[in-house]
mmCIF file of C-alpha atoms in Angstrom:
data_model
loop_
_atom_site.group_PDB
_atom_site.id
_atom_site.type_symbol
_atom_site.label_atom_id
_atom_site.label_comp_id
_atom_site.label_asym_id
_atom_site.label_seq_id
_atom_site.Cartn_x
_atom_site.Cartn_y
_atom_site.Cartn_z
ATOM 1 C CA MET O 1 0.000 0.000 0.000
ATOM 2 C CA LYS O 2 2.828 2.413 0.837
ATOM 3 C CA LYS O 3 4.465 2.139 -2.582
ATOM 4 C CA GLY O 4 1.195 2.661 -4.454
ATOM 5 C CA PHE O 5 0.246 5.601 -2.277
ATOM 6 C CA PHE O 6 3.519 7.446 -2.763
ATOM 7 C CA LEU O 7 3.248 7.015 -6.541
ATOM 8 C CA LEU O 8 -0.227 8.555 -6.372
ATOM 9 C CA LEU O 9 1.020 11.289 -4.055
ATOM 10 C CA LEU O 10 3.866 12.199 -6.418
ATOM 11 C CA LEU O 11 1.360 12.474 -9.259
ATOM 12 C CA PHE O 12 -0.958 14.687 -7.214
ATOM 13 C CA VAL O 13 1.889 16.859 -5.930
ATOM 14 C CA SER O 14 3.189 17.404 -9.458
ATOM 15 C CA GLN O 15 -0.292 18.524 -10.431
ATOM 16 C CA ALA O 16 -0.475 20.728 -7.346
ATOM 17 C CA PHE O 17 2.655 22.642 -8.312
ATOM 18 C CA SER O 18 1.321 23.070 -11.842
ATOM 19 C CA VAL O 19 -1.934 24.700 -10.682
ATOM 20 C CA GLN O 20 -1.887 28.199 -12.121
ATOM 21 C CA GLN O 21 -5.546 28.987 -12.678
ATOM 22 C CA SER O 22 -6.955 31.557 -10.289
ATOM 23 C CA ASN O 23 -10.051 29.483 -9.507
ATOM 24 C CA GLN O 24 -8.002 26.513 -8.246
ATOM 25 C CA SER O 25 -5.624 25.881 -5.386
ATOM 26 C CA ALA O 26 -3.823 22.901 -3.957
ATOM 27 C CA SER O 27 -2.139 22.101 -0.681
ATOM 28 C CA VAL O 28 0.196 19.436 0.600
ATOM 29 C CA PHE O 29 0.407 18.423 4.221
ATOM 30 C CA ALA O 30 2.166 16.105 6.637
ATOM 31 C CA GLU O 31 1.203 15.209 10.194
ATOM 32 C CA LEU O 32 3.243 13.607 12.941
ATOM 33 C CA LEU O 33 1.192 11.207 15.059
ATOM 34 C CA LEU O 34 1.932 10.122 18.611
ATOM 35 C CA TRP O 35 -0.607 7.420 19.398
ATOM 36 C CA GLN O 36 -1.333 4.596 21.757
ATOM 37 C CA ILE O 37 -3.671 1.691 21.132
ATOM 38 C CA HIS O 38 -5.931 -0.430 23.284
ATOM 39 C CA GLU O 39 -7.625 -3.587 22.159
ATOM 40 C CA ILE O 40 -10.278 -5.575 23.939
ATOM 41 C CA SER O 41 -8.754 -9.056 24.575
ATOM 42 C CA ASP O 42 -5.283 -7.647 25.164
ATOM 43 C CA ASP O 43 -6.224 -7.621 28.869
ATOM 44 C CA ASN O 44 -6.644 -11.420 29.046
ATOM 45 C CA TRP O 45 -3.848 -13.231 27.195
ATOM 46 C CA GLY O 46 -3.157 -15.242 30.322
ATOM 47 C CA GLN O 47 -4.074 -15.654 33.971
ATOM 48 C CA VAL O 48 -2.012 -16.033 37.123
ATOM 49 C CA ILE O 49 -3.935 -18.398 39.418
ATOM 50 C CA GLY O 50 -2.888 -18.204 43.055
ATOM 51 C CA PRO O 51 -2.698 -21.126 45.496
ATOM 52 C CA THR O 52 -6.074 -22.479 46.609
ATOM 53 C CA GLY O 53 -7.198 -21.891 50.153
ATOM 54 C CA THR O 54 -9.376 -19.621 52.244
ATOM 55 C CA TYR O 55 -8.065 -16.641 50.329
ATOM 56 C CA GLN O 56 -7.111 -17.042 46.656
ATOM 57 C CA GLN O 57 -5.790 -14.259 44.453
ATOM 58 C CA ASN O 58 -6.039 -14.423 40.649
ATOM 59 C CA GLN O 59 -4.748 -11.951 38.059
ATOM 60 C CA PHE O 60 -5.607 -11.339 34.418
ATOM 61 C CA LEU O 61 -2.574 -10.467 32.292
ATOM 62 C CA ASP O 62 -2.815 -7.466 29.982
ATOM 63 C CA VAL O 63 -0.481 -5.963 27.363
ATOM 64 C CA PRO O 64 0.622 -2.354 27.953
ATOM 65 C CA PHE O 65 1.109 -0.840 24.491
ATOM 66 C CA LYS O 66 3.657 1.958 24.335
ATOM 67 C CA TRP O 67 3.187 5.392 22.774
ATOM 68 C CA SER O 68 4.555 5.207 19.226
ATOM 69 C CA PRO O 69 5.002 7.690 16.343
ATOM 70 C CA GLY O 70 3.182 7.532 13.023
ATOM 71 C CA LEU O 71 2.770 9.611 9.888
ATOM 72 C CA ARG O 72 -0.068 11.012 7.796
ATOM 73 C CA ALA O 73 0.599 12.782 4.474
ATOM 74 C CA GLY O 74 -1.525 13.879 1.546
ATOM 75 C CA VAL O 75 -2.681 16.490 -0.931
ATOM 76 C CA ASP O 76 -5.870 18.588 -1.164
ATOM 77 C CA PHE O 77 -7.247 20.130 -4.391
ATOM 78 C CA ASN O 78 -9.726 22.992 -4.020
ATOM 79 C CA LEU O 79 -11.955 24.616 -6.651
ATOM 80 C CA LYS O 80 -12.290 28.095 -5.158
ATOM 81 C CA GLU O 81 -15.472 29.250 -6.890
ATOM 82 C CA SER O 82 -17.515 26.105 -6.202
ATOM 83 C CA ARG O 83 -15.624 25.267 -2.945
ATOM 84 C CA TRP O 84 -15.303 21.577 -3.843
ATOM 85 C CA HIS O 85 -12.354 19.692 -2.327
ATOM 86 C CA VAL O 86 -10.667 16.467 -3.442
ATOM 87 C CA LEU O 87 -8.461 15.055 -0.710
ATOM 88 C CA LEU O 88 -6.059 12.080 -0.890
ATOM 89 C CA TYR O 89 -3.997 10.999 2.117
ATOM 90 C CA TYR O 90 -2.191 8.040 3.682
ATOM 91 C CA THR O 91 -1.908 7.143 7.385
ATOM 92 C CA GLY O 92 0.778 4.774 8.666
ATOM 93 C CA TYR O 93 1.386 3.623 12.225
ATOM 94 C CA GLN O 94 2.958 0.693 14.040
ATOM 95 C CA THR O 95 3.377 -0.169 17.690
ATOM 96 C CA GLU O 96 4.266 -2.948 20.092
ATOM 97 C CA GLY O 97 3.176 -4.151 23.514
ATOM 98 C CA LYS O 98 5.263 -6.360 25.827
ATOM 99 C CA ARG O 99 4.723 -8.164 29.125
ATOM 100 C CA VAL O 100 6.771 -10.686 31.137
ATOM 101 C CA VAL O 101 5.532 -12.575 34.199
ATOM 102 C CA SER O 102 7.084 -15.169 36.517
ATOM 103 C CA THR O 103 5.924 -16.823 39.726
ATOM 104 C CA ASN O 104 7.048 -19.401 42.291
ATOM 105 C CA SER O 105 3.855 -20.502 44.016
ATOM 106 C CA SER O 106 1.150 -19.580 41.471
ATOM 107 C CA GLU O 107 0.156 -20.980 38.062
ATOM 108 C CA VAL O 108 0.384 -19.073 34.765
ATOM 109 C CA HIS O 109 -2.316 -20.256 32.337
ATOM 110 C CA SER O 110 -2.607 -19.428 28.638
ATOM 111 C CA ALA O 111 -5.796 -18.000 27.117
ATOM 112 C CA PHE O 112 -4.904 -19.305 23.639
ATOM 113 C CA LEU O 113 -6.358 -22.432 22.107
ATOM 114 C CA GLY O 114 -3.164 -24.130 20.915
ATOM 115 C CA ASN O 115 -1.867 -24.525 24.467
ATOM 116 C CA PHE O 116 -5.066 -26.347 25.481
ATOM 117 C CA PHE O 117 -4.115 -29.323 23.280
ATOM 118 C CA ALA O 118 -0.480 -29.541 24.472
ATOM 119 C CA ASN O 119 -0.120 -32.830 26.426
ATOM 120 C CA ASN O 120 -3.892 -33.088 25.848
ATOM 121 C CA LEU O 121 -4.195 -33.983 22.174
ATOM 122 C CA THR O 122 -7.657 -35.554 22.563
ATOM 123 C CA GLY O 123 -9.003 -32.409 24.239
ATOM 124 C CA ALA O 124 -10.312 -34.517 27.119
ATOM 125 C CA GLY O 125 -8.886 -32.391 29.903
ATOM 126 C CA VAL O 126 -10.173 -29.113 31.257
ATOM 127 C CA SER O 127 -6.892 -27.311 30.614
ATOM 128 C CA GLY O 128 -3.550 -27.608 28.929
ATOM 129 C CA PRO O 129 -0.320 -27.259 30.907
ATOM 130 C CA TYR O 130 0.354 -24.254 33.071
ATOM 131 C CA TYR O 131 3.733 -22.566 33.481
ATOM 132 C CA LYS O 132 5.939 -20.651 35.884
ATOM 133 C CA GLU O 133 7.127 -18.045 33.374
ATOM 134 C CA ALA O 134 5.504 -16.403 30.354
ATOM 135 C CA GLY O 135 6.135 -13.529 27.964
ATOM 136 C CA MET O 136 4.090 -11.584 25.422
ATOM 137 C CA ARG O 137 5.027 -9.449 22.403
ATOM 138 C CA TRP O 138 2.067 -7.998 20.460
ATOM 139 C CA ASN O 139 2.808 -6.112 17.214
ATOM 140 C CA VAL O 140 0.300 -3.994 15.291
ATOM 141 C CA LEU O 141 0.792 -2.526 11.782
ATOM 142 C CA PHE O 142 -1.859 -0.004 10.705
ATOM 143 C CA HIS O 143 -2.184 1.475 7.188
ATOM 144 C CA THR O 144 -5.084 3.397 5.617
ATOM 145 C CA LEU O 145 -5.538 5.246 2.334
ATOM 146 C CA ASP O 146 -8.389 7.765 1.993
ATOM 147 C CA LEU O 147 -9.928 9.573 -0.978
ATOM 148 C CA GLU O 148 -12.546 12.212 -0.108
ATOM 149 C CA LEU O 149 -14.833 14.508 -2.087
ATOM 150 C CA GLY O 150 -16.303 17.359 -0.050
ATOM 151 C CA ARG O 151 -17.759 20.829 -0.382
ATOM 152 C CA GLU O 152 -17.125 23.770 1.924
ATOM 153 C CA LEU O 153 -20.255 25.515 3.231
ATOM 154 C CA ILE O 154 -20.047 28.996 4.771
ATOM 155 C CA ILE O 155 -22.653 28.941 7.525
ATOM 156 C CA ASN O 156 -21.833 32.389 8.939
ATOM 157 C CA PRO O 157 -18.719 34.557 9.414
ATOM 158 C CA LEU O 158 -17.714 32.441 12.395
ATOM 159 C CA MET O 159 -18.191 28.898 11.080
ATOM 160 C CA ASN O 160 -17.589 26.786 7.967
ATOM 161 C CA LEU O 161 -18.634 23.179 7.421
ATOM 162 C CA ARG O 162 -17.284 20.592 4.979
ATOM 163 C CA PRO O 163 -19.436 17.481 4.550
ATOM 164 C CA PHE O 164 -17.781 14.778 2.462
ATOM 165 C CA VAL O 165 -18.066 11.273 1.078
ATOM 166 C CA GLY O 166 -15.203 9.083 0.006
ATOM 167 C CA LEU O 167 -13.483 5.724 -0.179
ATOM 168 C CA LYS O 168 -11.258 4.124 2.450
ATOM 169 C CA THR O 169 -8.942 1.141 2.205
ATOM 170 C CA SER O 170 -7.195 -0.357 5.199
ATOM 171 C CA VAL O 171 -4.586 -2.973 6.101
ATOM 172 C CA ILE O 172 -4.285 -3.894 9.796
ATOM 173 C CA ASP O 173 -1.862 -6.714 10.630
ATOM 174 C CA GLN O 174 -1.550 -8.052 14.175
ATOM 175 C CA SER O 175 1.037 -10.554 15.391
ATOM 176 C CA ILE O 176 0.565 -12.003 18.887
ATOM 177 C CA ASN O 177 3.674 -13.862 20.096
ATOM 178 C CA THR O 178 3.737 -15.651 23.458
ATOM 179 C CA SER O 179 6.467 -17.719 25.128
ATOM 180 C CA TRP O 180 6.061 -20.183 28.003
ATOM 181 C CA GLN O 181 8.649 -21.795 30.307
ATOM 182 C CA GLN O 182 8.677 -24.434 33.085
ATOM 183 C CA PRO O 183 5.514 -26.391 32.205
ATOM 184 C CA PHE O 184 3.433 -28.276 34.769
ATOM 185 C CA ASP O 185 0.648 -30.805 34.297
ATOM 186 C CA ASP O 186 -2.653 -29.231 35.358
ATOM 187 C CA THR O 187 -4.039 -32.541 36.659
ATOM 188 C CA THR O 188 -1.101 -33.910 38.658
ATOM 189 C CA LYS O 189 0.485 -30.507 39.443
ATOM 190 C CA GLN O 190 3.860 -32.080 38.648
ATOM 191 C CA PRO O 191 6.555 -30.746 36.298
ATOM 192 C CA ILE O 192 6.334 -31.912 32.699
ATOM 193 C CA THR O 193 9.586 -33.588 31.656
ATOM 194 C CA THR O 194 8.907 -34.094 27.930
ATOM 195 C CA PHE O 195 9.469 -30.404 27.126
ATOM 196 C CA SER O 196 10.694 -27.304 28.948
ATOM 197 C CA SER O 197 9.502 -24.353 26.844
ATOM 198 C CA ALA O 198 6.875 -23.459 24.251
ATOM 199 C CA THR O 199 5.725 -20.651 21.991
ATOM 200 C CA GLU O 200 2.384 -19.794 20.439
ATOM 201 C CA LYS O 201 1.933 -17.301 17.609
ATOM 202 C CA VAL O 202 -1.444 -15.922 16.535
ATOM 203 C CA THR O 203 -1.781 -13.644 13.503
ATOM 204 C CA ASN O 204 -4.902 -11.582 12.839
ATOM 205 C CA ASP O 205 -4.541 -9.799 9.476
ATOM 206 C CA PHE O 206 -7.301 -7.588 8.046
ATOM 207 C CA LYS O 207 -7.755 -5.978 4.643
ATOM 208 C CA GLY O 208 -10.814 -3.846 3.900
ATOM 209 C CA PHE O 209 -12.284 -1.387 1.409
ATOM 210 C CA GLY O 210 -15.479 0.632 1.424
ATOM 211 C CA PRO O 211 -17.346 3.951 1.495
ATOM 212 C CA SER O 212 -16.591 6.691 4.013
ATOM 213 C CA PHE O 213 -18.454 9.815 5.108
ATOM 214 C CA GLY O 214 -17.925 12.672 7.514
ATOM 215 C CA LEU O 215 -18.213 16.306 8.518
ATOM 216 C CA ASP O 216 -15.427 18.822 9.195
ATOM 217 C CA SER O 217 -16.203 22.035 11.088
ATOM 218 C CA TYR O 218 -14.082 25.197 11.283
ATOM 219 C CA TRP O 219 -14.732 27.841 13.949
ATOM 220 C CA HIS O 220 -12.947 31.147 13.299
ATOM 221 C CA LEU O 221 -11.716 32.347 16.683
ATOM 222 C CA TYR O 222 -9.540 35.167 15.362
ATOM 223 C CA THR O 223 -9.049 36.702 11.908
ATOM 224 C CA SER O 224 -6.756 39.485 10.703
ATOM 225 C CA HIS O 225 -5.360 40.476 7.317
ATOM 226 C CA GLU O 226 -2.619 37.831 7.396
ATOM 227 C CA ASN O 227 -3.357 35.548 10.348
ATOM 228 C CA ARG O 228 -6.185 33.257 11.407
ATOM 229 C CA LEU O 229 -6.824 31.099 14.450
ATOM 230 C CA ASN O 230 -9.385 28.316 13.993
ATOM 231 C CA LEU O 231 -10.914 25.640 16.168
ATOM 232 C CA ILE O 232 -11.355 22.463 14.111
ATOM 233 C CA GLY O 233 -13.688 19.561 14.829
ATOM 234 C CA GLN O 234 -13.911 16.493 12.614
ATOM 235 C CA PHE O 235 -16.013 13.346 12.657
ATOM 236 C CA SER O 236 -16.044 10.553 10.105
ATOM 237 C CA GLY O 237 -16.968 6.912 9.683
ATOM 238 C CA ALA O 238 -16.637 4.132 7.150
ATOM 239 C CA PHE O 239 -18.143 0.755 6.303
ATOM 240 C CA LEU O 240 -15.467 -1.575 4.952
ATOM 241 C CA TRP O 241 -15.999 -4.922 3.289
ATOM 242 C CA GLY O 242 -13.141 -6.787 4.927
ATOM 243 C CA HIS O 243 -11.271 -10.072 4.879
ATOM 244 C CA TRP O 244 -9.513 -11.654 7.879
ATOM 245 C CA ASP O 245 -6.641 -14.117 7.568
ATOM 246 C CA ILE O 246 -6.030 -15.807 10.939
ATOM 247 C CA THR O 247 -3.391 -18.341 12.004
ATOM 248 C CA ASP O 248 -2.605 -19.983 15.356
ATOM 249 C CA VAL O 249 0.461 -22.225 15.798
ATOM 250 C CA TYR O 250 1.731 -23.693 19.089
ATOM 251 C CA GLN O 251 5.207 -25.255 19.298
ATOM 252 C CA ASN O 252 7.300 -26.705 22.100
ATOM 253 C CA ASN O 253 10.841 -28.058 22.199
ATOM 254 C CA THR O 254 9.848 -31.747 22.089
ATOM 255 C CA PRO O 255 9.342 -30.724 19.242
ATOM 256 C CA VAL O 256 5.536 -30.749 18.953
ATOM 257 C CA SER O 257 3.604 -28.399 16.664
ATOM 258 C CA ILE O 258 -0.148 -27.800 16.992
ATOM 259 C CA THR O 259 -1.972 -25.766 14.346
ATOM 260 C CA ILE O 260 -5.468 -24.428 15.012
ATOM 261 C CA GLN O 261 -7.449 -24.263 11.787
ATOM 262 C CA ASN O 262 -9.270 -20.945 11.423
ATOM 263 C CA ASP O 263 -11.679 -20.415 8.553
ATOM 264 C CA LYS O 264 -11.009 -17.297 6.518
ATOM 265 C CA MET O 265 -13.719 -14.722 7.138
ATOM 266 C CA SER O 266 -15.207 -11.871 5.137
ATOM 267 C CA SER O 267 -17.786 -9.401 6.429
ATOM 268 C CA VAL O 268 -18.512 -5.693 6.938
ATOM 269 C CA ALA O 269 -16.504 -3.782 9.550
ATOM 270 C CA PHE O 270 -17.371 -0.289 10.803
ATOM 271 C CA MET O 271 -14.923 2.367 11.993
ATOM 272 C CA ALA O 272 -15.348 5.854 13.458
ATOM 273 C CA ARG O 273 -12.901 8.745 13.844
ATOM 274 C CA GLY O 274 -12.994 11.994 15.823
ATOM 275 C CA TYR O 275 -10.588 14.941 15.956
ATOM 276 C CA LEU O 276 -10.441 18.238 17.867
ATOM 277 C CA GLY O 277 -7.654 20.768 17.402
ATOM 278 C CA LEU O 278 -6.396 24.307 16.847
ATOM 279 C CA GLU O 279 -5.042 25.762 13.605
ATOM 280 C CA TRP O 280 -2.901 28.856 13.139
ATOM 281 C CA ALA O 281 -2.739 30.038 9.505
ATOM 282 C CA HIS O 282 -0.552 32.750 7.979
ATOM 283 C CA GLY O 283 -0.868 34.093 4.437
ATOM 284 C CA VAL O 284 1.999 35.454 2.321
ATOM 285 C CA GLY O 285 0.880 36.534 -1.145
ATOM 286 C CA GLN O 286 -0.656 33.527 -2.896
ATOM 287 C CA ILE O 287 0.710 31.046 -0.358
ATOM 288 C CA ASP O 288 -0.904 30.057 2.934
ATOM 289 C CA MET O 289 1.002 28.239 5.653
ATOM 290 C CA SER O 290 -0.638 26.701 8.684
ATOM 291 C CA LEU O 291 0.148 24.604 11.737
ATOM 292 C CA ARG O 292 -2.292 22.349 13.543
ATOM 293 C CA ILE O 293 -2.176 20.612 16.880
ATOM 294 C CA GLY O 294 -4.936 18.380 18.147
ATOM 295 C CA TYR O 295 -6.195 15.139 19.625
ATOM 296 C CA GLU O 296 -7.557 12.247 17.568
ATOM 297 C CA THR O 297 -9.272 8.977 18.383
ATOM 298 C CA GLN O 298 -10.319 6.080 16.157
ATOM 299 C CA ALA O 299 -12.407 2.984 16.867
ATOM 300 C CA TRP O 300 -12.247 -0.047 14.560
ATOM 301 C CA PHE O 301 -14.975 -2.478 15.506
ATOM 302 C CA ASN O 302 -14.859 -6.287 15.142
ATOM 303 C CA GLN O 303 -11.126 -6.254 14.380
ATOM 304 C CA LEU O 304 -9.806 -9.086 16.543
ATOM 305 C CA ARG O 305 -11.375 -12.339 15.293
ATOM 306 C CA TYR O 306 -9.155 -15.227 16.442
ATOM 307 C CA TYR O 307 -10.534 -18.135 18.490
ATOM 308 C CA SER O 308 -9.706 -17.950 22.199
ATOM 309 C CA PHE O 309 -9.806 -20.851 24.670
ATOM 310 C CA ASP O 310 -11.410 -18.616 27.310
ATOM 311 C CA MET O 311 -13.731 -16.478 25.172
ATOM 312 C CA GLY O 312 -14.464 -18.473 22.015
ATOM 313 C CA ARG O 313 -14.553 -16.568 18.735
ATOM 314 C CA THR O 314 -13.622 -12.963 19.502
ATOM 315 C CA GLU O 315 -15.195 -9.936 17.816
ATOM 316 C CA ASN O 316 -13.317 -7.201 19.595
ATOM 317 C CA ALA O 317 -12.575 -3.567 18.816
ATOM 318 C CA LEU O 318 -9.265 -1.785 18.230
ATOM 319 C CA PHE O 319 -8.939 1.752 19.638
ATOM 320 C CA LEU O 320 -6.270 4.316 18.702
ATOM 321 C CA HIS O 321 -5.840 7.733 20.304
ATOM 322 C CA GLY O 322 -3.271 10.452 20.776
ATOM 323 C CA GLY O 323 -1.783 13.702 19.560
ATOM 324 C CA VAL O 324 -1.475 15.077 16.024
ATOM 325 C CA LEU O 325 0.950 17.825 14.934
ATOM 326 C CA GLY O 326 0.689 18.932 11.310
ATOM 327 C CA GLY O 327 2.062 21.397 8.790
ATOM 328 C CA TYR O 328 0.177 22.574 5.675
ATOM 329 C CA LEU O 329 1.243 24.517 2.599
ATOM 330 C CA ARG O 330 -1.393 25.877 0.198
ATOM 331 C CA PHE O 331 -0.571 27.287 -3.255
#
């Protein structure tokens, strides 16, 4: 997607610099993103079960995702007389979450299905082995490409609106890697001697394409001959026809490999986006320069679709949020 987008962007930028007609303008922009994600199901990849007795303490294991940078870049064509806008932009982001846990007296259980069949190939038991040490590394790659057609409406001297429709395509790849050490049999509570460590890798890869819609609002807080200060609010959504490719492979150092067969799935996925920020714009002749700073959040519903031992088939949402700092140049 990146290579195709940048070819399109180069074409649009070359056209932007060639715009000479007085009734047209074009702008290019780039935004630095600093986001964090949260995903339902990342708070239960394993459980620490304390010793039984009058008082028992259990803990669900989550994945703390770090704040990570991303990039958004694009081009905007504007027909001044009719106030129509054509906007093309790409958003790219990747992040990682990690967690390590170890215990002496408690049990660390896996929430993934492959581990259930380890030392339990018939599935007759109530659990697979538990462990004394475990680790998690969860990687997320997020790419979207948007094409929008909108028209600016001047409501009054203090406010402009830009409703739009468009097309959105998205690629969201997730890789869930877990490691497990010092296995114990859940029935006998004795160490397992046939293997000493194991890994399980789940991939949840999504590709989608569909219509988008939204509304941008601009509130003019201050205006002078050369400078403007605007409050910007944006809301948009999209319905994407999507395809999920899911794999789940457990391996230990016996070596034993267990593959969970997941049917490929296709269905409609909905996403929503909101943004609130401030823009300072400065005009010099025929060129406008502006800076924006704001906060953005996105919700991608039904993104996580793998089969969990604890929860069955998941249909969980992916949330992104954080700061946006952008620069814009209009010709």
